[in-house]
Short mmCIF file of N, CA and C in Angstrom, two decimals:
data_model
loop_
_atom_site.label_atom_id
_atom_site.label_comp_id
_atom_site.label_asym_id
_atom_site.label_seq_id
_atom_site.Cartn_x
_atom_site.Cartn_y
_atom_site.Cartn_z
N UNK X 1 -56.56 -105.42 1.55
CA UNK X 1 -55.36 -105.60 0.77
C UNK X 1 -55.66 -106.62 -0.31
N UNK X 2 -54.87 -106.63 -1.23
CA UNK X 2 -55.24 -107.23 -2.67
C UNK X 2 -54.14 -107.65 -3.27
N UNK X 3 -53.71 -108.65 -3.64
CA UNK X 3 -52.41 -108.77 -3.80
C UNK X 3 -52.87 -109.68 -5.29
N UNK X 4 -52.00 -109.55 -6.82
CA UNK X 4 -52.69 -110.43 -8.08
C UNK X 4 -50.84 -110.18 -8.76
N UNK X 5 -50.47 -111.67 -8.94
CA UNK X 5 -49.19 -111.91 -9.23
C UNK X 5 -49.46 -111.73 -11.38
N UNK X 6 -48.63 -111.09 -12.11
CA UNK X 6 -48.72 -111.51 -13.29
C UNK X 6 -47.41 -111.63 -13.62
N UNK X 7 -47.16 -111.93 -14.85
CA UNK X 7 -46.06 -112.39 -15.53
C UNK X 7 -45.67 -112.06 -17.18
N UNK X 8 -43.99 -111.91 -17.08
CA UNK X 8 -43.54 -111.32 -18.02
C UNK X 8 -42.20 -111.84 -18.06
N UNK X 9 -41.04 -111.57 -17.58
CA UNK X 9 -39.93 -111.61 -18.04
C UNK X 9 -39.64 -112.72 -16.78
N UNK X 10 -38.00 -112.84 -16.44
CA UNK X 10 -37.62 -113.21 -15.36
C UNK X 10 -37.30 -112.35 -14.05
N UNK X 11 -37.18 -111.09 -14.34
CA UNK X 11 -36.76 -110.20 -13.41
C UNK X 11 -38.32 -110.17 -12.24
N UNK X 12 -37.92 -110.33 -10.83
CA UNK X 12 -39.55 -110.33 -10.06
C UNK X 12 -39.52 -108.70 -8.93
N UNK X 13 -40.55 -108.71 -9.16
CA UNK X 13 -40.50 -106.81 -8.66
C UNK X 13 -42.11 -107.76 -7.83
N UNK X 14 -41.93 -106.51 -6.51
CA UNK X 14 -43.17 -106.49 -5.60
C UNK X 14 -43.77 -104.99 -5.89
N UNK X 15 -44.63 -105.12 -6.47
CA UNK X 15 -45.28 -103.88 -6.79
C UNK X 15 -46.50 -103.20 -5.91
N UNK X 16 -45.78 -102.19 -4.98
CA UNK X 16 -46.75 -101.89 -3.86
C UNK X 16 -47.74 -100.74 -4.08
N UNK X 17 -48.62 -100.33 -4.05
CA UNK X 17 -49.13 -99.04 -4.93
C UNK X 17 -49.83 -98.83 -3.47
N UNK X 18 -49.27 -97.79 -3.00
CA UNK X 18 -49.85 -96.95 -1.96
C UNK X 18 -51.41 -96.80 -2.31
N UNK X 19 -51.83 -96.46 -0.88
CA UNK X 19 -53.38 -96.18 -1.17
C UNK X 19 -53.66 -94.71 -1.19
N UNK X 20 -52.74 -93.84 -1.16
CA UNK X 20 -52.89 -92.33 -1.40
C UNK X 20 -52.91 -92.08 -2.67
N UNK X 21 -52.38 -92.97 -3.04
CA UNK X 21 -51.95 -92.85 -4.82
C UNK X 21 -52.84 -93.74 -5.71
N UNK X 22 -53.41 -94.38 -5.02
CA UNK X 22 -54.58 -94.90 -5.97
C UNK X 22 -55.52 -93.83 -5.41
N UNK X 23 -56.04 -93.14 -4.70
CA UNK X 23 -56.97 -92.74 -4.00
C UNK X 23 -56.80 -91.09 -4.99
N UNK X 24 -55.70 -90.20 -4.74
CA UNK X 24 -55.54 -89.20 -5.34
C UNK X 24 -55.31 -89.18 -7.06
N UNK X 25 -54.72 -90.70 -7.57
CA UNK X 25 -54.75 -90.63 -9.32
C UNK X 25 -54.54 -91.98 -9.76
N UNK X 26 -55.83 -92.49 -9.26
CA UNK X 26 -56.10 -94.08 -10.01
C UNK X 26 -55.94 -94.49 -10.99
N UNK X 27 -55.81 -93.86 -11.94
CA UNK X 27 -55.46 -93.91 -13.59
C UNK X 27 -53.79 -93.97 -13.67
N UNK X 28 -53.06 -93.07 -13.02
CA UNK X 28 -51.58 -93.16 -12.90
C UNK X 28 -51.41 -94.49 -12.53
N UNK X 29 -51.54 -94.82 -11.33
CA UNK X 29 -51.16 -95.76 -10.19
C UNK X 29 -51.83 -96.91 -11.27
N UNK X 30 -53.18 -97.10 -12.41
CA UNK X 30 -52.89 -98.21 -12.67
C UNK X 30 -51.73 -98.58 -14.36
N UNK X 31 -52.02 -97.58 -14.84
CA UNK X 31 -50.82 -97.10 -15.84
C UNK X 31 -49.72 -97.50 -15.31
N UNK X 32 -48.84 -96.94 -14.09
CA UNK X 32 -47.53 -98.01 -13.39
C UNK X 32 -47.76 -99.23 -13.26
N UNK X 33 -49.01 -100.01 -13.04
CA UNK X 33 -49.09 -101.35 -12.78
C UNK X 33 -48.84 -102.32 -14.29
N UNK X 34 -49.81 -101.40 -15.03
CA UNK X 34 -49.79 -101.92 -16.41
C UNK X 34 -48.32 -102.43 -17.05
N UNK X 35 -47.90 -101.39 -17.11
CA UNK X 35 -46.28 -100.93 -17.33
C UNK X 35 -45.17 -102.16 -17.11
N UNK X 36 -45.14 -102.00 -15.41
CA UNK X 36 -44.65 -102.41 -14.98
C UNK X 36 -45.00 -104.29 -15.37
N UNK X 37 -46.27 -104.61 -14.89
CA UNK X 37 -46.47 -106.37 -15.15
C UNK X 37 -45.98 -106.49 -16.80
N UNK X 38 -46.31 -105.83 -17.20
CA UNK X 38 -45.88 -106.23 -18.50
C UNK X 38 -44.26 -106.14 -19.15
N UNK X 39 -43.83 -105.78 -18.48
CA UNK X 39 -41.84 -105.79 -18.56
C UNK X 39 -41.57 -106.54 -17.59
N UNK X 40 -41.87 -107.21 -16.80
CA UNK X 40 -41.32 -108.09 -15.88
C UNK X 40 -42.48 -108.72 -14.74
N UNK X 41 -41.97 -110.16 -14.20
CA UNK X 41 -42.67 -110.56 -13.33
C UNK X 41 -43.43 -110.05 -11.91
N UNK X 42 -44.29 -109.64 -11.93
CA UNK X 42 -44.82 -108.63 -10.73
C UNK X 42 -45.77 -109.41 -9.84
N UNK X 43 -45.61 -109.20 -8.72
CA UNK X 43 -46.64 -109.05 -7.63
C UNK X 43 -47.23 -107.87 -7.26
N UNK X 44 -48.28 -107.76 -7.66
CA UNK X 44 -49.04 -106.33 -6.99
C UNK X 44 -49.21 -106.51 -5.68
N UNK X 45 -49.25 -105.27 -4.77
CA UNK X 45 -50.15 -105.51 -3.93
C UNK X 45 -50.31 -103.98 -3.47
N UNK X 46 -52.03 -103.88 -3.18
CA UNK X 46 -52.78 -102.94 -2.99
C UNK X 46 -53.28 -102.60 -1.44
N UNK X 47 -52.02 -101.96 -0.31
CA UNK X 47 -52.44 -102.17 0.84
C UNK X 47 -53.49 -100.62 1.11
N UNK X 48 -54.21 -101.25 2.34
CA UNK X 48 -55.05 -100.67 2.69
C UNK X 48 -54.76 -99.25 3.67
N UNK X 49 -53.85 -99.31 4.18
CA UNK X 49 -53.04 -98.48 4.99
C UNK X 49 -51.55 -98.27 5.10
N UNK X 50 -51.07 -97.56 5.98
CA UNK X 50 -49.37 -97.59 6.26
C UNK X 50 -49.31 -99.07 7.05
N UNK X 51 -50.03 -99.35 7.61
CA UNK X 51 -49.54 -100.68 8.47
C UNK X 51 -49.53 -101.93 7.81
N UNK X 52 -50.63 -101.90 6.59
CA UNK X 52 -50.97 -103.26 5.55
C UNK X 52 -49.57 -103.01 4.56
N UNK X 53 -48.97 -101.32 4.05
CA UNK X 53 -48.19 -101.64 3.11
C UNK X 53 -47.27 -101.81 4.10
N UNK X 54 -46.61 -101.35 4.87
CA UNK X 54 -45.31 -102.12 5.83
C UNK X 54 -44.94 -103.89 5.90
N UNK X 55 -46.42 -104.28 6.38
CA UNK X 55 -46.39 -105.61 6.21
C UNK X 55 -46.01 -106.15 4.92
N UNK X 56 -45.89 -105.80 3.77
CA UNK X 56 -46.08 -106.18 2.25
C UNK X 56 -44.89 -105.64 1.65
N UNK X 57 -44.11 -104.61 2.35
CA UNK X 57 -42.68 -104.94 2.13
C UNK X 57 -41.89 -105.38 2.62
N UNK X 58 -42.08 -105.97 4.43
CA UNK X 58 -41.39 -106.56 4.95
C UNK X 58 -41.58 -108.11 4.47
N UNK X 59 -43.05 -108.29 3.74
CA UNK X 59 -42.52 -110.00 3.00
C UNK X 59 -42.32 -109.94 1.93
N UNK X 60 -41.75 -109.28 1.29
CA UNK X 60 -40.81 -109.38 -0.55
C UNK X 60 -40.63 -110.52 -0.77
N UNK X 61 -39.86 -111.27 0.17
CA UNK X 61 -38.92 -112.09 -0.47
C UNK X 61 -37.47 -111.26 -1.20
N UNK X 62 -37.74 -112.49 -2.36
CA UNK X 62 -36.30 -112.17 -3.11
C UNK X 62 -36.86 -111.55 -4.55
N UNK X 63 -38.38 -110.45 -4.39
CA UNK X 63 -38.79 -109.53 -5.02
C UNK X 63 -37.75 -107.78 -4.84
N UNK X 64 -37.94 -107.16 -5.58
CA UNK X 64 -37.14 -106.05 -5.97
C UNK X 64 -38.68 -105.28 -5.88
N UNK X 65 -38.22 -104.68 -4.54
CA UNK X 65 -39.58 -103.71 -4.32
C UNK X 65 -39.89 -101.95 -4.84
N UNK X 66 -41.02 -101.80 -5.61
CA UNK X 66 -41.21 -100.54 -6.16
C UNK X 66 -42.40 -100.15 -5.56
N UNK X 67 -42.23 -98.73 -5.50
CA UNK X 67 -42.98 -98.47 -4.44
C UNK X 67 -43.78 -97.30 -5.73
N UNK X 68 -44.95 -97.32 -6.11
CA UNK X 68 -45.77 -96.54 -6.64
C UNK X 68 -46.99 -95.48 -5.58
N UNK X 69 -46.40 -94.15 -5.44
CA UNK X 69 -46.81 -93.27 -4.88
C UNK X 69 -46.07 -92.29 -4.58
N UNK X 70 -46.46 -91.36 -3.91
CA UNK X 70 -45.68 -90.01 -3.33
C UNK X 70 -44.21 -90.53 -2.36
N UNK X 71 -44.01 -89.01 -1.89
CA UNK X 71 -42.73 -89.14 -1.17
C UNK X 71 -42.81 -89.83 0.37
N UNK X 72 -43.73 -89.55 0.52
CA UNK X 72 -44.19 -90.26 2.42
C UNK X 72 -43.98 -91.39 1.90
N UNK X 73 -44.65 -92.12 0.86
CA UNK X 73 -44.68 -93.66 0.42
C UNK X 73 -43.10 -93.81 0.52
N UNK X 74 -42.40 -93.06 -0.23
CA UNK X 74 -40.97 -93.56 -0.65
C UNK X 74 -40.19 -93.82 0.78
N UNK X 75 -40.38 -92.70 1.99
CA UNK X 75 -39.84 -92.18 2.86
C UNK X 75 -39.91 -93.52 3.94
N UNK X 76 -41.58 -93.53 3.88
CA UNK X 76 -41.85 -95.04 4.29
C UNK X 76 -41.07 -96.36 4.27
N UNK X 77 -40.63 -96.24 2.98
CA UNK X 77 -39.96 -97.59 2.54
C UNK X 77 -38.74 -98.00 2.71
N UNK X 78 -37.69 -96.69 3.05
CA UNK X 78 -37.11 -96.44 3.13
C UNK X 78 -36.22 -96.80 4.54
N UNK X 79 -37.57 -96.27 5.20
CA UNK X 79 -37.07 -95.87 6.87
C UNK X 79 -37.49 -97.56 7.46
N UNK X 80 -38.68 -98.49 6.94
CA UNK X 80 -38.75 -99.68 7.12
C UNK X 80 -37.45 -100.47 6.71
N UNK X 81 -36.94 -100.27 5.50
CA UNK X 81 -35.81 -101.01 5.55
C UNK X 81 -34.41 -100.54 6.13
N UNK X 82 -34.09 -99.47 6.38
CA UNK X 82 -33.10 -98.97 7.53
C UNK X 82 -33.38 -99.56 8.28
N UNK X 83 -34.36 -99.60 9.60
CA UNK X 83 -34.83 -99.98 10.49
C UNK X 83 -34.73 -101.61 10.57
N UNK X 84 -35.20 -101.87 9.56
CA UNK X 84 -34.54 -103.93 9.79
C UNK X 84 -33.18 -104.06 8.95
N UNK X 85 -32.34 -102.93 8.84
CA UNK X 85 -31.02 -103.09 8.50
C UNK X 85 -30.67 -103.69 6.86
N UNK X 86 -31.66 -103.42 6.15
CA UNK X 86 -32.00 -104.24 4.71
C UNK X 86 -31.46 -103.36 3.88
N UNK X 87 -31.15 -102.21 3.98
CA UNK X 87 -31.46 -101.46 3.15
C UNK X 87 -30.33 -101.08 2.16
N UNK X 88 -28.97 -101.47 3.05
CA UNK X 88 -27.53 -101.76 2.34
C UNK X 88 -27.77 -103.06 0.99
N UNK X 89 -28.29 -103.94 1.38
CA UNK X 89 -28.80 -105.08 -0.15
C UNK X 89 -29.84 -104.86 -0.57
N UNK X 90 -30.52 -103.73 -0.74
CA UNK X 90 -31.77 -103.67 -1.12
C UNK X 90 -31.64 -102.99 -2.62
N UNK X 91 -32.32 -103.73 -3.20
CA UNK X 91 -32.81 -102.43 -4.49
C UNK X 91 -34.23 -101.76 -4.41
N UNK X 92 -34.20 -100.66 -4.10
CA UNK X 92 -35.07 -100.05 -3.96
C UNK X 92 -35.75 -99.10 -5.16
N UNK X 93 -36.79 -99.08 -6.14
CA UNK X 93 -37.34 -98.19 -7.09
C UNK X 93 -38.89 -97.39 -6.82
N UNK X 94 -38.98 -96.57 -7.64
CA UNK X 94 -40.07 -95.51 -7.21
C UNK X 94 -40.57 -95.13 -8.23
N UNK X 95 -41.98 -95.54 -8.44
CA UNK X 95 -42.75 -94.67 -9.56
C UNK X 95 -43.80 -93.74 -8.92
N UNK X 96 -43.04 -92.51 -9.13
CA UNK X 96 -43.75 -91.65 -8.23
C UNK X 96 -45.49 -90.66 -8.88
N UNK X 97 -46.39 -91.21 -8.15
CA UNK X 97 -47.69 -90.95 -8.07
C UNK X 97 -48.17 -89.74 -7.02
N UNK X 98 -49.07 -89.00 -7.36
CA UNK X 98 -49.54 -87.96 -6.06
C UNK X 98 -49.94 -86.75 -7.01
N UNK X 99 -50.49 -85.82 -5.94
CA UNK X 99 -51.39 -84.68 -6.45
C UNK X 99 -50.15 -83.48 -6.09
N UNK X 100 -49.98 -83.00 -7.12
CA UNK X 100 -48.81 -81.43 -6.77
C UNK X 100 -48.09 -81.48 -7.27
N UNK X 101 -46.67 -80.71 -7.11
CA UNK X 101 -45.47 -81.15 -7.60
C UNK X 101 -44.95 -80.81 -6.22
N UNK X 102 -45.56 -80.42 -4.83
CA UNK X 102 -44.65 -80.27 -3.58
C UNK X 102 -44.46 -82.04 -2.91
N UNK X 103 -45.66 -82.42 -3.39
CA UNK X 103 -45.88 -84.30 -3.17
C UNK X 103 -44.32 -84.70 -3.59
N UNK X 104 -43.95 -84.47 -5.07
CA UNK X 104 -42.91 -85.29 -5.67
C UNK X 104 -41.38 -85.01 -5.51
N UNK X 105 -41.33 -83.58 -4.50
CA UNK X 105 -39.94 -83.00 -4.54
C UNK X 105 -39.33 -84.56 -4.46
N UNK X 106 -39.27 -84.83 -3.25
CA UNK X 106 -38.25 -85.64 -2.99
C UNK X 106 -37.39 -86.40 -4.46
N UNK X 107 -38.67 -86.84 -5.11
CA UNK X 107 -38.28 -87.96 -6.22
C UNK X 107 -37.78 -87.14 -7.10
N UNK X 108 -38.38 -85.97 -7.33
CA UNK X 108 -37.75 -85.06 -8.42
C UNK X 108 -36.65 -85.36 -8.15
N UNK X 109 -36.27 -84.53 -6.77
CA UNK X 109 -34.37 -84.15 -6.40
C UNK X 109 -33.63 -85.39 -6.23
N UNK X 110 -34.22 -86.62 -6.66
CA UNK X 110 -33.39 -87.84 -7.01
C UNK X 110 -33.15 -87.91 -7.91
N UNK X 111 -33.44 -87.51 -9.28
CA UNK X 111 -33.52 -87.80 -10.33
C UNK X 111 -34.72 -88.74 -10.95
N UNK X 112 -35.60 -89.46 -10.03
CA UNK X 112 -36.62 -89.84 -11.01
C UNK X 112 -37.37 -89.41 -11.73
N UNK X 113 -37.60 -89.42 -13.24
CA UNK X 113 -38.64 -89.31 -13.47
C UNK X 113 -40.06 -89.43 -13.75
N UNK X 114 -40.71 -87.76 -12.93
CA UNK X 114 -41.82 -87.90 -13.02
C UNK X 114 -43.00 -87.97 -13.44
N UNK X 115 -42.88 -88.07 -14.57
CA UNK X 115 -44.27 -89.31 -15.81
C UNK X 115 -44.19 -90.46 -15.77
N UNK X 116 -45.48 -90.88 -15.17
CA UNK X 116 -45.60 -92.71 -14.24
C UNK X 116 -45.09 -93.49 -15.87
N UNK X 117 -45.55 -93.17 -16.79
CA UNK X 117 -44.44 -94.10 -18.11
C UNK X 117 -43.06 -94.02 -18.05
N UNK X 118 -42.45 -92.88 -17.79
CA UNK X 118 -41.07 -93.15 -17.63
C UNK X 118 -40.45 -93.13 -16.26
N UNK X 119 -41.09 -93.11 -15.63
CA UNK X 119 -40.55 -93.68 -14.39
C UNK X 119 -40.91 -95.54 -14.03
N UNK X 120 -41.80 -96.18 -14.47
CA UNK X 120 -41.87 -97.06 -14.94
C UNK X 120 -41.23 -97.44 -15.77
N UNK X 121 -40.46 -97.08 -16.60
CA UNK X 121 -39.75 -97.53 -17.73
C UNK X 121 -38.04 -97.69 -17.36
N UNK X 122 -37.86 -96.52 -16.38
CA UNK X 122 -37.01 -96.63 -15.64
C UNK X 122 -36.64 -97.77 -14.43
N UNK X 123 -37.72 -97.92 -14.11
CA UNK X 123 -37.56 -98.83 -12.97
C UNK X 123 -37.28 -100.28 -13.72
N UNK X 124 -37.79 -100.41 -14.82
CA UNK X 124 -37.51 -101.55 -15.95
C UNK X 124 -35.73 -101.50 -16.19
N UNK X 125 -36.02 -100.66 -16.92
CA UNK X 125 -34.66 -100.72 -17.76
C UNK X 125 -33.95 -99.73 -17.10
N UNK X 126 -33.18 -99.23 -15.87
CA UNK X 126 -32.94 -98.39 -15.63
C UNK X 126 -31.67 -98.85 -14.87
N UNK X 127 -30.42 -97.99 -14.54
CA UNK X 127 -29.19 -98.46 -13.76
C UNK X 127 -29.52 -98.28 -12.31
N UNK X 128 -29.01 -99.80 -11.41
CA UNK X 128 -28.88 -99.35 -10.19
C UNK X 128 -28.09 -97.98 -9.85
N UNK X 129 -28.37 -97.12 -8.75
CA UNK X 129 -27.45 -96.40 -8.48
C UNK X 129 -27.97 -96.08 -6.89
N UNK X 130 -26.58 -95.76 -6.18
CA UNK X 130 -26.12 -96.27 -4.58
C UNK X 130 -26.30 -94.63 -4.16
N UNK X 131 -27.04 -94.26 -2.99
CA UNK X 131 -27.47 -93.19 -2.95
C UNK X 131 -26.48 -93.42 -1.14
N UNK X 132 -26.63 -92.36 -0.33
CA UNK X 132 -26.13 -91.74 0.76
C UNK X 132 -27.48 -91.80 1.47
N UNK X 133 -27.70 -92.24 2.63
CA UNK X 133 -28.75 -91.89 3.93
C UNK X 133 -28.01 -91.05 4.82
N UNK X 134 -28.59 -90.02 5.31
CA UNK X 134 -28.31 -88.95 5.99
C UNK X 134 -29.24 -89.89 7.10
N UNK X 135 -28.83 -90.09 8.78
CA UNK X 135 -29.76 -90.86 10.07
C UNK X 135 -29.71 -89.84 10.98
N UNK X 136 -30.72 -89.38 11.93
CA UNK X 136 -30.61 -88.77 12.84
C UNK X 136 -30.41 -89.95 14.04
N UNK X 137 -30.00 -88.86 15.53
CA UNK X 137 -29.31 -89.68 16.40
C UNK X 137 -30.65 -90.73 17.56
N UNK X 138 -31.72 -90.60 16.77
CA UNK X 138 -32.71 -91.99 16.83
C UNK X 138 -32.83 -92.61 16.20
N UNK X 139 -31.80 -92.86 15.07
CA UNK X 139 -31.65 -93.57 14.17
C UNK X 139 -32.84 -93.58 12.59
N UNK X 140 -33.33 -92.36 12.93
CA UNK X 140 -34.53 -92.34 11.86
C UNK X 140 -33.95 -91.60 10.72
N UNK X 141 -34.49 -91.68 9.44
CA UNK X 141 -34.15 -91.16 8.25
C UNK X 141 -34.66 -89.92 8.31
N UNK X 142 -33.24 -88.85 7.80
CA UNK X 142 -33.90 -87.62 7.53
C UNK X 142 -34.13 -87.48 6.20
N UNK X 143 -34.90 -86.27 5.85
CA UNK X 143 -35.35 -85.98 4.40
C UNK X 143 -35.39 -84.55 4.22
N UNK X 144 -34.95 -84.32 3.18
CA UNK X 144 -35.64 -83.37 3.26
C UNK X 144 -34.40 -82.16 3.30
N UNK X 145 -34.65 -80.45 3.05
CA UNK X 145 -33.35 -79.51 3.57
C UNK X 145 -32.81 -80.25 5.21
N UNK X 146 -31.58 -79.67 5.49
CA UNK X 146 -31.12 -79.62 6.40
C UNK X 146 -30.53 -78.62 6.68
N UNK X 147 -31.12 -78.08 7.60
CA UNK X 147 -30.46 -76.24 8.23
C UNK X 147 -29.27 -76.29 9.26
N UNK X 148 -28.71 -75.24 9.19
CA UNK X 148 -27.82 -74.88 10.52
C UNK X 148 -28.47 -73.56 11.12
N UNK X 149 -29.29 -73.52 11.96
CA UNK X 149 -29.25 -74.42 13.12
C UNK X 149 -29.82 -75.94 12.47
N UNK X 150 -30.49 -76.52 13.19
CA UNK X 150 -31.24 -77.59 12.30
C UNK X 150 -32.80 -76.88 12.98
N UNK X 151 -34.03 -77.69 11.53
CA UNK X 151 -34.98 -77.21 11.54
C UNK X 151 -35.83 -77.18 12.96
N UNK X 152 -36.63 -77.23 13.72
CA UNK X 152 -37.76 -77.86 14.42
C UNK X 152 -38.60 -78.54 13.83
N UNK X 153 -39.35 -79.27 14.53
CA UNK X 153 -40.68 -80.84 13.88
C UNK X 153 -41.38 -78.94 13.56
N UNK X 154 -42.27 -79.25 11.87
CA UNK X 154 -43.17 -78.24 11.74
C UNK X 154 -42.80 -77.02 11.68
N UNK X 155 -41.60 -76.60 11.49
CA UNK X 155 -41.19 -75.29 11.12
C UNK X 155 -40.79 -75.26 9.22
N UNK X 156 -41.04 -74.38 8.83
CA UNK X 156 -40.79 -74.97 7.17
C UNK X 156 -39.16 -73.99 7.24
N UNK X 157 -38.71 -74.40 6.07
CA UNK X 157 -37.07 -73.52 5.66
C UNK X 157 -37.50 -72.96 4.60
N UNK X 158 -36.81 -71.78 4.23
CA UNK X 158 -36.76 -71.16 3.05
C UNK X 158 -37.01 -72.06 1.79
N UNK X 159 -36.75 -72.90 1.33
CA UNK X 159 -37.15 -73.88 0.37
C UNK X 159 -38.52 -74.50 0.59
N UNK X 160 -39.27 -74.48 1.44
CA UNK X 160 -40.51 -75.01 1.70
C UNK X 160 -40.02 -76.50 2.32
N UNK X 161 -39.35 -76.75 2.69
CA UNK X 161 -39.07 -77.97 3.28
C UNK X 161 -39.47 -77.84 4.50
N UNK X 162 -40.05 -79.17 5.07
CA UNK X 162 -40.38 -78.91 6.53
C UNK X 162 -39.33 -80.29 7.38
N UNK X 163 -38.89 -80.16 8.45
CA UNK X 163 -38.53 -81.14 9.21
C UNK X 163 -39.24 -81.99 9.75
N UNK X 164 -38.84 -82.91 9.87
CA UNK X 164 -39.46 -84.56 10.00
C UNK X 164 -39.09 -84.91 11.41
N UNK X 165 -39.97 -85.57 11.80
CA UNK X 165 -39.00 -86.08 13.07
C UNK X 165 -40.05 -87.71 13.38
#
């Protein structure tokens, strides 16, 4: 893990850049970094795994965490801060990185957009806005279609969505 603080404005963002997303488009992932340190006060940090970036958003602080990578990354971040109950005061942003366009549904069907400059640019200058968590009854975040019946772990739906569990 690698963590290099720079500086710009007053606004402070923890800038986490998945390692799938440096790994699958290193040039993106450092284009968001660029971006990003340079519109506002940043902490990078470059974890080595799911368990190094967990650790590195559970210590933010009173950083405004962006999560640079795919949808697992986002999903990740997501379900960590549900899980320690954060996620009602949280501002949460996404500059979404990855190989495909099946990688980015999620962020697509949020509305981010996906060119790491303007999704970076967004995460800058962009309006909070208060989204809905759908929880299953283990309390985990769902994603993704939701069927009637509901899906099985590994069955895909007509949309190519697969269930999570």
């Amino acid at each position: 893990m690698t963590e290099v603080a720079t500086s710009a404005t007053s606004e402070r963002l923890l800038v986490i850049i998945d390692p799938v997303a440096r790994r699958v488009d290193p040039e993106s992932a450092r284009i968001a970094k660029d971006v990003l340190s340079a519109g506002a006060t940043t902490k990078v940090c470059l974890p080595d795994g799911p368990e190094e970036f967990i650790r590195m958003l559970a210590r933010r602080g009173s950083r405004r965490p962006v999560v640079v990578g795919d949808d697992r990354a986002l999903v990740r971040a997501v379900s960590l801060l549900h899980r320690q109950r954060e996620l009602a005061g949280c501002v949460l942003s996404m500059v979404p990185v990855g190989a495909g366009s099946g990688v980015l549904s999620l962020a697509r069907s949020l509305g981010v957009p996906t060119g790491t400059v303007a999704a970076a640019r967004a995460v800058l200058e962009g309006a909070e806005r208060r989204l809905d968590l759908l929880v299953d009854d283990s309390d985990g975040v769902v994603v993704g279609a939701v069927g009637i019946p509901p899906l099985t772990a590994g069955r895909e739906a007509p949309d190519g969505a697969t269930a999570v569990s």
